[in-house]
Structures are given as structure tokens and as C-alpha cells.
Short mmCIF file of C-alpha atoms in Angstrom, two decimals:
data_model
loop_
_atom_site.label_atom_id
_atom_site.label_comp_id
_atom_site.label_asym_id
_atom_site.label_seq_id
_atom_site.Cartn_x
_atom_site.Cartn_y
_atom_site.Cartn_z
CA MET A 1 54.20 62.45 -4.81
CA LEU A 2 56.30 65.55 -5.68
CA HIS A 3 58.94 63.34 -7.36
CA ARG A 4 56.91 60.79 -9.28
CA LYS A 5 55.06 61.28 -12.49
CA ALA A 6 51.42 62.15 -11.76
CA SER A 7 49.23 59.09 -11.98
CA PRO A 8 47.06 59.01 -15.11
CA TYR A 9 44.63 56.70 -13.34
CA ILE A 10 41.78 58.09 -11.22
CA LEU A 11 40.81 56.41 -7.97
CA SER A 12 37.16 55.27 -8.03
CA SER A 13 34.82 56.82 -5.48
CA HIS A 14 33.96 53.31 -4.28
CA LEU A 15 37.64 52.54 -3.50
CA ILE A 16 38.04 55.81 -1.67
CA SER A 17 34.92 55.08 0.40
CA LYS A 18 36.20 51.51 1.04
CA LEU A 19 39.53 52.85 2.29
CA ARG A 20 37.93 55.41 4.63
CA LYS A 21 35.70 52.71 6.11
CA TYR A 22 38.70 50.45 6.52
CA GLU A 23 40.63 53.15 8.40
CA GLU A 24 37.72 53.46 10.83
CA LEU A 25 37.60 49.70 11.32
CA HIS A 26 41.38 49.51 11.80
CA LYS A 27 41.36 52.24 14.42
CA LYS A 28 38.50 50.46 16.22
CA CYS A 29 40.17 47.04 16.13
CA ALA A 30 43.89 47.79 16.33
CA PRO A 31 46.12 46.39 19.13
CA ASN A 32 45.52 47.78 22.61
CA THR A 33 41.89 48.58 21.87
CA PRO A 34 39.02 46.92 23.81
CA HIS A 35 37.87 45.11 20.64
CA PHE A 36 41.31 43.66 20.13
CA LYS A 37 41.54 42.43 23.69
CA LYS A 38 38.06 40.84 23.34
CA SER A 39 39.16 39.04 20.15
CA LEU A 40 42.33 37.80 21.98
CA GLN A 41 40.17 36.35 24.75
CA GLN A 42 38.20 34.45 22.09
CA LEU A 43 41.46 33.15 20.59
CA LYS A 44 42.36 31.60 23.93
CA LYS A 45 39.04 29.84 24.12
CA ASN A 46 40.13 27.73 21.15
CA GLN A 47 36.93 28.23 19.09
CA SER A 48 35.60 30.79 16.67
CA THR A 49 32.44 32.91 17.13
CA ASP A 50 30.27 35.12 14.94
CA GLN A 51 29.82 37.53 17.92
CA LEU A 52 32.99 39.56 17.38
CA ASP A 53 33.15 42.98 15.76
CA CYS A 54 36.74 42.43 14.71
CA ASN A 55 38.34 39.62 12.78
CA TYR A 56 41.94 39.58 11.56
CA VAL A 57 44.29 38.54 8.79
CA LEU A 58 47.93 38.41 9.88
CA TRP A 59 50.75 39.02 7.43
CA SER A 60 54.24 37.62 7.94
CA PRO A 61 57.22 38.46 5.73
CA VAL A 62 58.51 35.88 3.16
CA ALA A 63 61.46 36.22 0.81
CA GLY A 64 62.90 39.51 -0.50
CA ILE A 65 61.53 43.05 -0.31
CA GLY A 66 59.75 42.85 -3.69
CA ASN A 67 57.84 39.73 -2.66
CA ARG A 68 56.95 41.30 0.64
CA MET A 69 55.50 44.38 -1.00
CA VAL A 70 53.35 42.50 -3.48
CA THR A 71 52.06 40.18 -0.75
CA LEU A 72 51.37 43.06 1.60
CA VAL A 73 49.16 44.70 -0.99
CA SER A 74 47.58 41.33 -1.80
CA THR A 75 46.74 40.66 1.82
CA PHE A 76 45.43 44.17 2.37
CA LEU A 77 43.06 43.78 -0.60
CA TYR A 78 41.89 40.45 0.86
CA ALA A 79 41.25 42.31 4.18
CA LEU A 80 39.17 44.88 2.36
CA LEU A 81 37.10 42.18 0.66
CA THR A 82 36.50 40.12 3.81
CA ASN A 83 36.01 42.97 6.34
CA ARG A 84 39.13 41.91 8.28
CA VAL A 85 41.82 43.95 9.89
CA MET A 86 45.35 43.34 8.55
CA LEU A 87 48.18 43.19 11.12
CA ILE A 88 51.83 42.79 10.38
CA HIS A 89 54.22 40.36 12.09
CA GLN A 90 57.18 42.71 12.66
CA THR A 91 60.44 40.82 12.28
CA ALA A 92 63.84 42.37 13.04
CA ASP A 93 64.44 43.13 9.31
CA MET A 94 61.12 44.95 9.06
CA VAL A 95 61.52 47.37 12.02
CA ASP A 96 62.45 50.49 10.07
CA LEU A 97 61.19 50.02 6.53
CA PHE A 98 57.62 51.42 6.28
CA CYS A 99 55.62 54.11 7.93
CA GLU A 100 52.30 53.33 9.68
CA PRO A 101 49.67 53.88 6.98
CA PHE A 102 46.51 54.02 9.06
CA PRO A 103 45.68 57.21 11.06
CA GLY A 104 45.58 56.92 14.88
CA SER A 105 46.45 53.23 15.13
CA THR A 106 49.19 50.71 14.56
CA TRP A 107 49.35 47.83 12.01
CA TYR A 108 51.91 45.86 13.98
CA LEU A 109 51.02 42.68 15.83
CA PRO A 110 52.06 42.92 19.52
CA SER A 111 55.21 41.02 20.37
CA ASP A 112 53.37 39.09 23.12
CA PHE A 113 50.81 37.68 20.69
CA PRO A 114 49.94 34.24 22.10
CA VAL A 115 50.44 32.33 18.80
CA ASN A 116 53.95 31.61 17.55
CA ILE A 117 53.98 33.00 14.01
CA TYR A 118 57.16 31.21 13.02
CA GLY A 119 57.49 27.72 11.62
CA TYR A 120 54.30 27.39 9.51
CA ASP A 121 54.71 25.61 6.15
CA LEU A 122 52.99 23.43 3.65
CA HIS A 123 52.38 20.60 6.08
CA SER A 124 51.41 22.58 9.20
CA GLN A 125 48.54 21.05 11.14
CA ASN A 126 46.95 24.44 11.58
CA SER A 127 46.74 24.99 7.84
CA TYR A 128 43.44 24.92 5.94
CA GLY A 129 44.63 22.18 3.61
CA TYR A 130 45.72 19.91 6.44
CA MET A 131 42.53 20.46 8.47
CA VAL A 132 40.26 19.58 5.57
CA ALA A 133 42.37 16.61 4.47
CA HIS A 134 42.26 15.12 8.01
CA ASN A 135 38.61 15.96 8.66
CA LEU A 136 39.56 18.35 11.49
CA ILE A 137 36.98 20.72 10.00
CA ASN A 138 33.88 19.70 8.12
CA ALA A 139 34.63 19.77 4.42
CA ASP A 140 30.93 20.46 3.49
CA HIS A 141 31.42 24.02 4.76
CA ASP A 142 28.22 23.93 6.82
CA SER A 143 30.01 23.95 10.15
CA PRO A 144 28.87 26.74 12.62
CA PRO A 145 31.70 28.99 13.87
CA SER A 146 31.62 27.39 17.32
CA ALA A 147 32.75 24.12 15.74
CA LEU A 148 35.77 25.78 14.07
CA PRO A 149 39.20 26.71 15.54
CA PRO A 150 39.80 30.45 16.21
CA PHE A 151 43.08 30.44 14.27
CA MET A 152 44.03 29.07 10.87
CA TYR A 153 47.09 29.18 8.66
CA LEU A 154 46.77 29.87 4.90
CA HIS A 155 49.78 28.67 2.85
CA ILE A 156 50.01 30.35 -0.59
CA LYS A 157 53.76 30.25 -1.07
CA TYR A 158 55.44 29.08 -4.31
CA ASN A 159 54.89 25.37 -3.52
CA TYR A 160 51.24 25.54 -2.35
CA ARG A 161 49.91 23.85 -5.47
CA GLU A 162 51.69 20.57 -4.37
CA GLN A 163 48.49 19.99 -2.27
CA ASP A 164 45.25 20.81 -4.01
CA LEU A 165 43.46 21.64 -0.78
CA HIS A 166 45.70 24.72 -0.23
CA THR A 167 44.83 25.88 -3.74
CA ARG A 168 41.14 25.80 -2.80
CA PHE A 169 41.69 29.10 -1.05
CA PHE A 170 40.46 30.57 -4.36
CA CYS A 171 37.20 28.66 -4.38
CA ALA A 172 33.87 30.18 -3.30
CA ASP A 173 32.75 27.45 -0.91
CA ASP A 174 36.11 27.34 0.76
CA GLN A 175 36.05 31.10 1.27
CA GLU A 176 32.70 30.76 3.05
CA MET A 177 34.41 28.32 5.46
CA ILE A 178 37.52 30.51 5.93
CA ASN A 179 35.38 33.54 6.49
CA LYS A 180 34.05 31.96 9.72
CA ILE A 181 37.56 31.85 11.27
CA ASN A 182 38.29 34.82 13.55
CA TRP A 183 42.12 34.80 13.09
CA ILE A 184 43.95 33.80 9.91
CA LEU A 185 47.66 33.91 9.16
CA LEU A 186 48.45 34.29 5.47
CA LYS A 187 52.00 33.51 4.28
CA SER A 188 52.75 33.99 0.63
CA ASP A 189 55.47 35.06 -1.79
CA ASN A 190 52.92 35.40 -4.60
CA TYR A 191 50.93 38.40 -5.88
CA ILE A 192 47.56 36.68 -5.43
CA VAL A 193 45.33 39.53 -6.52
CA PRO A 194 44.39 38.00 -9.96
CA GLY A 195 43.32 34.89 -8.03
CA LEU A 196 40.90 36.95 -5.92
CA PHE A 197 39.06 37.80 -9.13
CA MET A 198 38.33 34.08 -9.47
CA VAL A 199 36.14 34.10 -6.34
CA PRO A 200 32.58 34.96 -7.46
CA LYS A 201 31.62 36.69 -4.18
CA PHE A 202 34.48 39.14 -4.64
CA GLU A 203 34.08 39.88 -8.32
CA LYS A 204 31.47 42.58 -8.24
CA GLU A 205 33.20 44.43 -5.33
CA LEU A 206 36.44 44.31 -7.22
CA GLU A 207 34.81 45.71 -10.34
CA TRP A 208 33.45 48.66 -8.36
CA MET A 209 36.77 49.36 -6.62
CA PHE A 210 38.88 49.03 -9.77
CA PRO A 211 37.06 49.99 -13.00
CA LEU A 212 40.54 49.67 -14.57
CA LYS A 213 41.65 46.18 -13.43
CA GLU A 214 45.40 46.69 -14.11
CA THR A 215 45.62 49.56 -11.49
CA VAL A 216 45.12 47.39 -8.37
CA PHE A 217 48.72 47.43 -7.18
CA HIS A 218 49.33 50.95 -8.50
CA HIS A 219 46.53 52.43 -6.38
CA LEU A 220 46.84 50.25 -3.28
CA GLY A 221 50.63 50.37 -3.35
CA ARG A 222 50.70 54.16 -3.50
CA TYR A 223 48.13 54.22 -0.64
CA LEU A 224 49.60 51.57 1.68
CA LEU A 225 53.41 51.65 1.22
CA HIS A 226 55.35 54.59 2.46
CA PRO A 227 59.13 54.40 3.33
CA SER A 228 60.28 55.11 6.82
CA ASN A 229 62.12 58.38 7.58
CA SER A 230 65.47 56.40 7.40
CA VAL A 231 64.68 55.02 3.98
CA TRP A 232 63.25 58.29 2.70
CA GLY A 233 66.45 60.04 3.75
CA MET A 234 68.48 57.63 1.61
CA VAL A 235 66.14 58.24 -1.28
CA MET A 236 66.27 62.00 -1.10
CA ARG A 237 70.01 62.28 -0.53
CA TYR A 238 70.74 60.17 -3.63
CA HIS A 239 68.05 61.74 -5.71
CA LYS A 240 69.15 65.35 -5.00
CA SER A 241 72.80 64.47 -5.55
CA TYR A 242 72.50 62.69 -8.83
CA LEU A 243 69.05 62.53 -10.43
CA ALA A 244 67.07 65.66 -9.59
CA LYS A 245 68.36 67.82 -12.45
CA ALA A 246 67.93 65.23 -15.17
CA LYS A 247 65.14 66.00 -17.69
CA GLU A 248 64.64 62.26 -18.27
CA LYS A 249 65.35 59.41 -15.84
CA ILE A 250 65.82 55.88 -17.17
CA GLY A 251 65.70 53.04 -14.65
CA ILE A 252 67.41 49.68 -15.35
CA GLN A 253 66.68 46.85 -12.91
CA ALA A 254 68.77 43.78 -13.68
CA ARG A 255 68.71 40.41 -11.81
CA ILE A 256 69.92 36.95 -12.70
CA PHE A 257 67.68 34.09 -11.57
CA PHE A 258 68.57 30.42 -11.23
CA TRP A 259 65.90 29.40 -13.74
CA ALA A 260 67.35 31.81 -16.40
CA PRO A 261 71.16 31.75 -15.99
CA ILE A 262 73.13 34.26 -17.92
CA SER A 263 76.62 35.72 -17.62
CA ILE A 264 77.20 39.38 -16.77
CA ASP A 265 78.64 39.87 -20.24
CA GLU A 266 75.55 38.50 -21.94
CA LEU A 267 73.29 40.42 -19.68
CA TYR A 268 75.17 43.64 -20.53
CA LYS A 269 74.74 42.84 -24.24
CA GLN A 270 71.04 42.20 -23.67
CA ILE A 271 70.51 45.58 -21.99
CA VAL A 272 72.41 47.44 -24.66
CA ALA A 273 70.48 45.69 -27.35
CA CYS A 274 67.19 46.57 -25.66
CA THR A 275 68.10 50.23 -25.28
CA GLN A 276 69.15 50.53 -28.91
CA ILE A 277 66.33 48.61 -30.53
CA LYS A 278 63.63 50.39 -28.50
CA SER A 279 65.45 53.82 -28.93
CA ILE A 280 65.65 54.27 -25.16
CA LEU A 281 69.24 55.46 -25.24
CA PRO A 282 71.28 57.08 -28.06
CA GLN A 283 73.73 55.05 -30.13
CA LEU A 284 77.48 55.44 -29.60
CA ASN A 285 79.70 57.40 -31.91
CA HIS A 286 82.47 54.94 -32.67
CA GLY A 287 84.29 57.28 -35.04
CA HIS A 288 87.31 59.32 -34.13
CA SER A 289 85.59 62.74 -34.33
CA GLU A 290 83.48 63.91 -31.44
CA ASN A 291 80.02 65.13 -32.35
CA SER A 292 80.41 68.22 -30.19
CA SER A 293 78.29 70.48 -32.37
CA MET A 294 75.18 68.89 -30.95
CA ALA A 295 76.33 68.81 -27.32
CA THR A 296 74.87 72.19 -26.50
CA ASP A 297 72.93 73.37 -23.48
CA GLU A 298 69.79 72.56 -25.38
CA ALA A 299 70.58 68.85 -25.42
CA ASN A 300 68.38 66.97 -22.99
CA PRO A 301 70.52 65.45 -20.23
CA ARG A 302 69.54 61.96 -19.30
CA ALA A 303 70.31 60.00 -16.16
CA VAL A 304 70.44 56.23 -16.08
CA LEU A 305 69.84 54.56 -12.73
CA VAL A 306 71.15 50.96 -12.54
CA THR A 307 69.78 48.86 -9.68
CA SER A 308 71.43 45.50 -9.52
CA LEU A 309 73.32 43.29 -7.17
CA TYR A 310 76.21 43.28 -9.59
CA GLY A 311 78.77 46.11 -9.65
CA GLU A 312 80.41 44.85 -12.86
CA LEU A 313 77.15 45.39 -14.88
CA TYR A 314 77.09 49.08 -13.78
CA ASP A 315 80.77 49.50 -14.64
CA ARG A 316 80.22 48.27 -18.22
CA ILE A 317 77.22 50.56 -18.80
CA ARG A 318 78.93 53.59 -17.24
CA ASP A 319 82.21 52.99 -19.20
CA MET A 320 80.26 52.67 -22.47
CA TYR A 321 79.12 56.27 -22.21
CA TYR A 322 82.39 57.47 -20.67
CA MET A 323 84.58 55.98 -23.39
CA HIS A 324 82.35 57.10 -26.35
CA SER A 325 80.27 60.06 -27.28
CA THR A 326 76.77 59.66 -28.57
CA THR A 327 75.53 60.15 -32.12
CA THR A 328 73.16 62.80 -30.78
CA GLY A 329 75.77 64.65 -28.74
CA GLU A 330 73.89 63.95 -25.49
CA ILE A 331 75.76 63.35 -22.25
CA ILE A 332 74.48 60.19 -20.55
CA SER A 333 75.12 59.91 -16.85
CA VAL A 334 74.97 56.43 -15.25
CA TYR A 335 74.58 55.80 -11.53
CA GLN A 336 74.22 52.84 -9.19
CA PRO A 337 73.39 53.38 -5.45
CA SER A 338 74.67 49.95 -4.26
CA HIS A 339 75.81 46.53 -5.37
CA ASP A 340 75.75 43.97 -2.57
CA GLU A 341 76.55 41.10 -5.02
CA ASN A 342 74.19 38.64 -3.19
CA GLN A 343 70.66 38.99 -1.88
CA GLN A 344 70.86 39.11 1.96
CA PHE A 345 67.69 37.78 3.35
CA ASP A 346 66.69 38.97 6.90
CA GLN A 347 69.24 41.83 6.90
CA LEU A 348 67.58 45.20 7.75
CA VAL A 349 70.23 47.46 6.11
CA HIS A 350 70.08 45.41 2.90
CA ASN A 351 66.26 45.65 2.86
CA GLN A 352 66.45 49.40 3.50
CA LYS A 353 68.79 49.91 0.53
CA ALA A 354 66.61 47.71 -1.65
CA LEU A 355 63.53 49.71 -0.65
CA ALA A 356 65.28 53.02 -1.30
CA GLU A 357 66.24 51.77 -4.82
CA ILE A 358 62.61 50.72 -5.55
CA TRP A 359 61.55 54.26 -4.71
CA LEU A 360 64.29 55.81 -6.86
CA LEU A 361 63.24 53.58 -9.76
CA SER A 362 59.65 54.67 -9.28
CA PHE A 363 60.65 58.23 -10.15
CA SER A 364 61.75 57.03 -13.64
CA ASP A 365 60.27 58.17 -16.96
CA VAL A 366 61.31 54.92 -18.67
CA LEU A 367 61.98 51.56 -17.09
CA ILE A 368 63.72 48.33 -18.10
CA THR A 369 63.13 45.50 -15.60
CA THR A 370 63.93 41.78 -15.33
CA SER A 371 61.27 39.19 -16.23
CA GLY A 372 59.75 37.58 -13.19
CA SER A 373 61.19 40.09 -10.69
CA THR A 374 58.89 41.33 -7.99
CA PHE A 375 61.41 44.14 -7.36
CA GLY A 376 60.69 45.30 -10.93
CA TYR A 377 56.94 44.78 -10.58
CA VAL A 378 56.73 47.09 -7.58
CA SER A 379 58.93 49.73 -9.13
CA TYR A 380 57.02 50.14 -12.37
CA SER A 381 53.57 49.79 -10.77
CA LEU A 382 54.38 52.57 -8.31
CA ALA A 383 55.81 54.66 -11.18
CA SER A 384 52.72 54.04 -13.42
CA VAL A 385 55.18 53.27 -16.24
CA LYS A 386 54.75 50.16 -18.36
CA PRO A 387 58.30 48.73 -18.56
CA PHE A 388 60.38 46.92 -21.11
CA PHE A 389 60.95 43.41 -19.78
CA LEU A 390 64.37 41.84 -20.24
CA LEU A 391 63.22 38.47 -21.49
CA SER A 392 64.64 35.30 -19.94
CA SER A 393 67.82 33.95 -21.44
CA LYS A 394 67.94 31.09 -23.95
CA ASP A 395 70.73 28.58 -23.36
CA GLN A 396 72.45 31.30 -21.22
CA LYS A 397 72.53 33.62 -24.25
CA VAL A 398 70.71 36.85 -25.14
CA PRO A 399 67.19 35.98 -26.36
CA HIS A 400 65.64 37.43 -29.53
CA PRO A 401 64.09 39.85 -29.10
CA PRO A 402 66.07 41.02 -26.09
CA CYS A 403 63.08 42.80 -24.45
CA ARG A 404 59.34 43.27 -24.76
CA ARG A 405 57.06 46.08 -23.64
CA ALA A 406 54.53 45.28 -20.91
CA ILE A 407 50.91 45.41 -22.09
CA THR A 408 49.48 46.07 -18.62
CA LEU A 409 50.60 47.71 -15.43
CA ASP A 410 49.72 45.14 -12.74
CA PRO A 411 52.19 42.51 -11.44
CA CYS A 412 52.20 38.87 -12.35
CA PHE A 413 50.79 36.05 -10.20
CA HIS A 414 53.53 33.40 -10.74
CA SER A 415 51.74 30.36 -9.36
CA PRO A 416 48.02 30.63 -10.03
CA PRO A 417 45.46 27.82 -9.36
CA ASP A 418 44.92 25.66 -12.36
CA PHE A 419 41.71 23.70 -11.76
CA ILE A 420 37.96 24.25 -11.78
CA CYS A 421 36.67 24.47 -8.24
CA LYS A 422 33.40 22.58 -8.77
CA THR A 423 34.83 19.64 -10.72
CA SER A 424 38.60 19.75 -9.72
CA ASN A 425 39.39 19.30 -13.38
CA LYS A 426 42.59 20.91 -14.65
CA THR A 427 42.33 23.96 -16.85
CA ASP A 428 44.23 26.98 -18.10
CA SER A 429 44.31 29.56 -15.31
CA VAL A 430 43.21 32.45 -17.55
CA LYS A 431 39.85 30.63 -18.08
CA LEU A 432 38.97 30.97 -14.42
CA ALA A 433 37.90 34.59 -14.49
CA ARG A 434 37.52 37.54 -16.77
CA TYR A 435 40.27 40.16 -17.07
CA LEU A 436 43.05 37.55 -17.00
CA ARG A 437 45.84 36.74 -19.47
CA HIS A 438 49.25 35.06 -19.27
CA CYS A 439 52.07 37.33 -18.22
CA GLU A 440 54.35 38.76 -20.92
CA ASP A 441 57.45 38.01 -18.88
CA TYR A 442 56.47 34.75 -17.12
CA GLY A 443 54.46 32.35 -19.17
CA GLU A 444 53.11 30.22 -16.36
CA GLY A 445 51.72 33.25 -14.55
CA ILE A 446 48.62 35.32 -15.00
CA LYS A 447 47.89 39.03 -14.65
CA LEU A 448 44.99 41.47 -14.87
CA PHE A 449 44.35 43.40 -18.04
CA ASP A 450 41.55 45.56 -19.42
#
């Protein structure tokens, strides 16, 4: 908190009260407590009950670090809304990423948990969609808890809309059914928070917790997500070495996705065009004379932090300000902590470096991020800085305009439900709840706005 800009958004008293109550519940129900052991015994009986004090939602990591962070926050909000305790399935690449957020307890699922967390997918027989489709649970939602299994899988990954019954997670009647299950496993690579606003029973509580709707991830992310000592050491060593003395820090997060291919050369041109059109960085002095008269101690030094898998992109931006002076006489320093060239799923060191770079970006005063990137979403939401989105390429060329300013602060839900629960008729997702609009950077998605 000493290194980020102070948040301009005030936490509501209702959210603070909700978090304090959750901390008490988590401490009461965490692993190795009597209540946890009692819930485990019920799990082994192969039926649910309404006699337990503690019910759980289990989170398991999917995809890269950005996806994991947006889904952690989404799952935690779902736990707050449903009075569940969130526990994390700790894989080898999650061991030394985050600090424990809840006082006097752990959020890690024990390694000897009797259910195998691996292997669940769209067609799993323990999934809600499969159970309803095959009449393994009563689709009229009137079943007593004793007639329901104690464990259920909720599939909300990128392909969940291939089966409508998975999408019904966001419907009121289906939430009544799911709420009767003692243990649920939620796997997702989506930021599902805007979808929770579609559930009528959640809407009023969400309004009380978040008077400003676009601050959900900003507040919960800053509360829940704290880097481990190892990651924090990486952040501080780099920050103190290169960024701490800069009066302005400009973060550039650049990624090439398969759905928007673009060459490094074109991406470099797009970034330069964005920084010039939006007056983020000074123009270059292409003349022979150096504008040294303005390069005084009073000139504001600026540091540019490039986070990207690609080393060549950093080289081009750095060389631009090495080979040329600026028209303002400012000295622009350009830095890149790492460039692994490819995303390395399930590798702890890669994830640690990625998390450290998210934190470094979150110290920025100005941010340029890639459209559709959860890495960028997390960075600017933690920073409380509305970024400039690098818009998706057109025919592998720089689009016009090259970038657009975000209107709201919250991340985008890439794959929202697109039907009316009561009729199953298709509709535009933004019509399913108030406070929704299509994302500036990802047209199919929706996000919260005020």
C-alpha cells in the first residue's frame, strides 16, 4: 500500500462488516477444525444435509496467473453471497505465490481430501449440468438436501455455454438447488462477477456491498490477494533498483493472442502510435540537434515498465529512446523484468515472475494493456487506473484507432450467459441485469459500470 496510488474508492461499511463476518466463519470452518471434520464425515455419507454449520466452495487453478486471480476473486465473492467457506486446491505451481489472507486459519484444502479434484470437465458426471440432464437430481428444485449428493462440480470455463444446463448456474431457481449442496467445486477461467448480478437473490446484497459497481475486483483483489515473501522480494528488488525514483511510472502490458495475430513489428508500431496519440510519452526529436536546453534537473523523469513475453518488443521501445532525444528534453528509461517468450503453464517460477510483474504494473500512474488480457485486467484494477486498451489487430495490422481508454475499472466477463432463465430464449447479455454493458476491449463480453 506504500507503493501504489491511494485508492479513490471508499469501502462500504456493509462490505467491511461482511468481510469481518467471513473471517470469523473461515476461522470456525477451516481445515483441522471440528466443524471441518464434521463436514468431511457428511461428505463420506454420500448425501447432503441442512444440519451443518459449514458449507464449502472449492477453487482449483485453471490457465495462467491472470485467469487464476480473476477467478479467485469471483469465487470468493460467490462464497460471501452464499455463506460458504472458500478453500483452495493447492497445486505445485501455487505453493509459493500468495500469502494466507484470513487471520488464524488456512485457505488451503488438505492434501488428503477424499475427493480427487483433478479431471473434471464439461462432461463430468458430478457436474450440475450432467446431473440435471440425466435426472440424477430433481430438476424442479424441490428436492430436500437428503436427496442430493454432498459434492457437486460447477463448470464455468470458456466452453461452458456448449451445454445450456451449465449456463443455468446464473439462474435463480438453479441457485436454490445448488445452495443445498454441502461441497461444491467451481472451475472457471472467467471473471464471473457480472453474472452474479444477474441472480435476483444476490442483487440487493451486491448493491449494499458495492455502491460503485465497477470497484468489485479493485476492493476484493486488494483485500484477498497478497504476494508471498518470495514474490514480494522480487517486486521490491526490481522496484528499488529501477522504478522507485521515477516521478511517473508508465506500464505497458503487451500480449499476442491467437484470435488477434499481429507481428512484433506491427505491435511495436501500435504501442508507439497509442503513446503518441494519447500524449502518454513525448515525441522523438528526429533532427540532428539535441534539445539539451530542456533536459534540466527540473524535467520529470519517466520510467516505462514493459511486461511481455517478447524480448524483441522491449528492445525496440528501449532503443527508440536510446537512439533519439525527445522533443521535451525528457529522459525516458525503459525496463523489462523478464521475457520468457512463451507462457509456461504449471511452472512455479514462471508464475512467480508473472505475479511480480502484475504487482509492478499495479504501481503505475498510467497503463497500456492488451485487449482481452486477464493479466492486464488484474494489474489496472489493483492500480485503480483506467487503462488504454491496445485494440485487437485487423488483418494482422495496427487497428485504427490503435487504443481506447477504458470507461470502467472492473474486468470483463468474456463468456457471459446469453439467455433468459425463465423462457430459455436467447438475448443480449447486457439485458439480463442492471449495471452491465459490453466490454470496450472484448465485444462479446460484459462488464460492470455505474
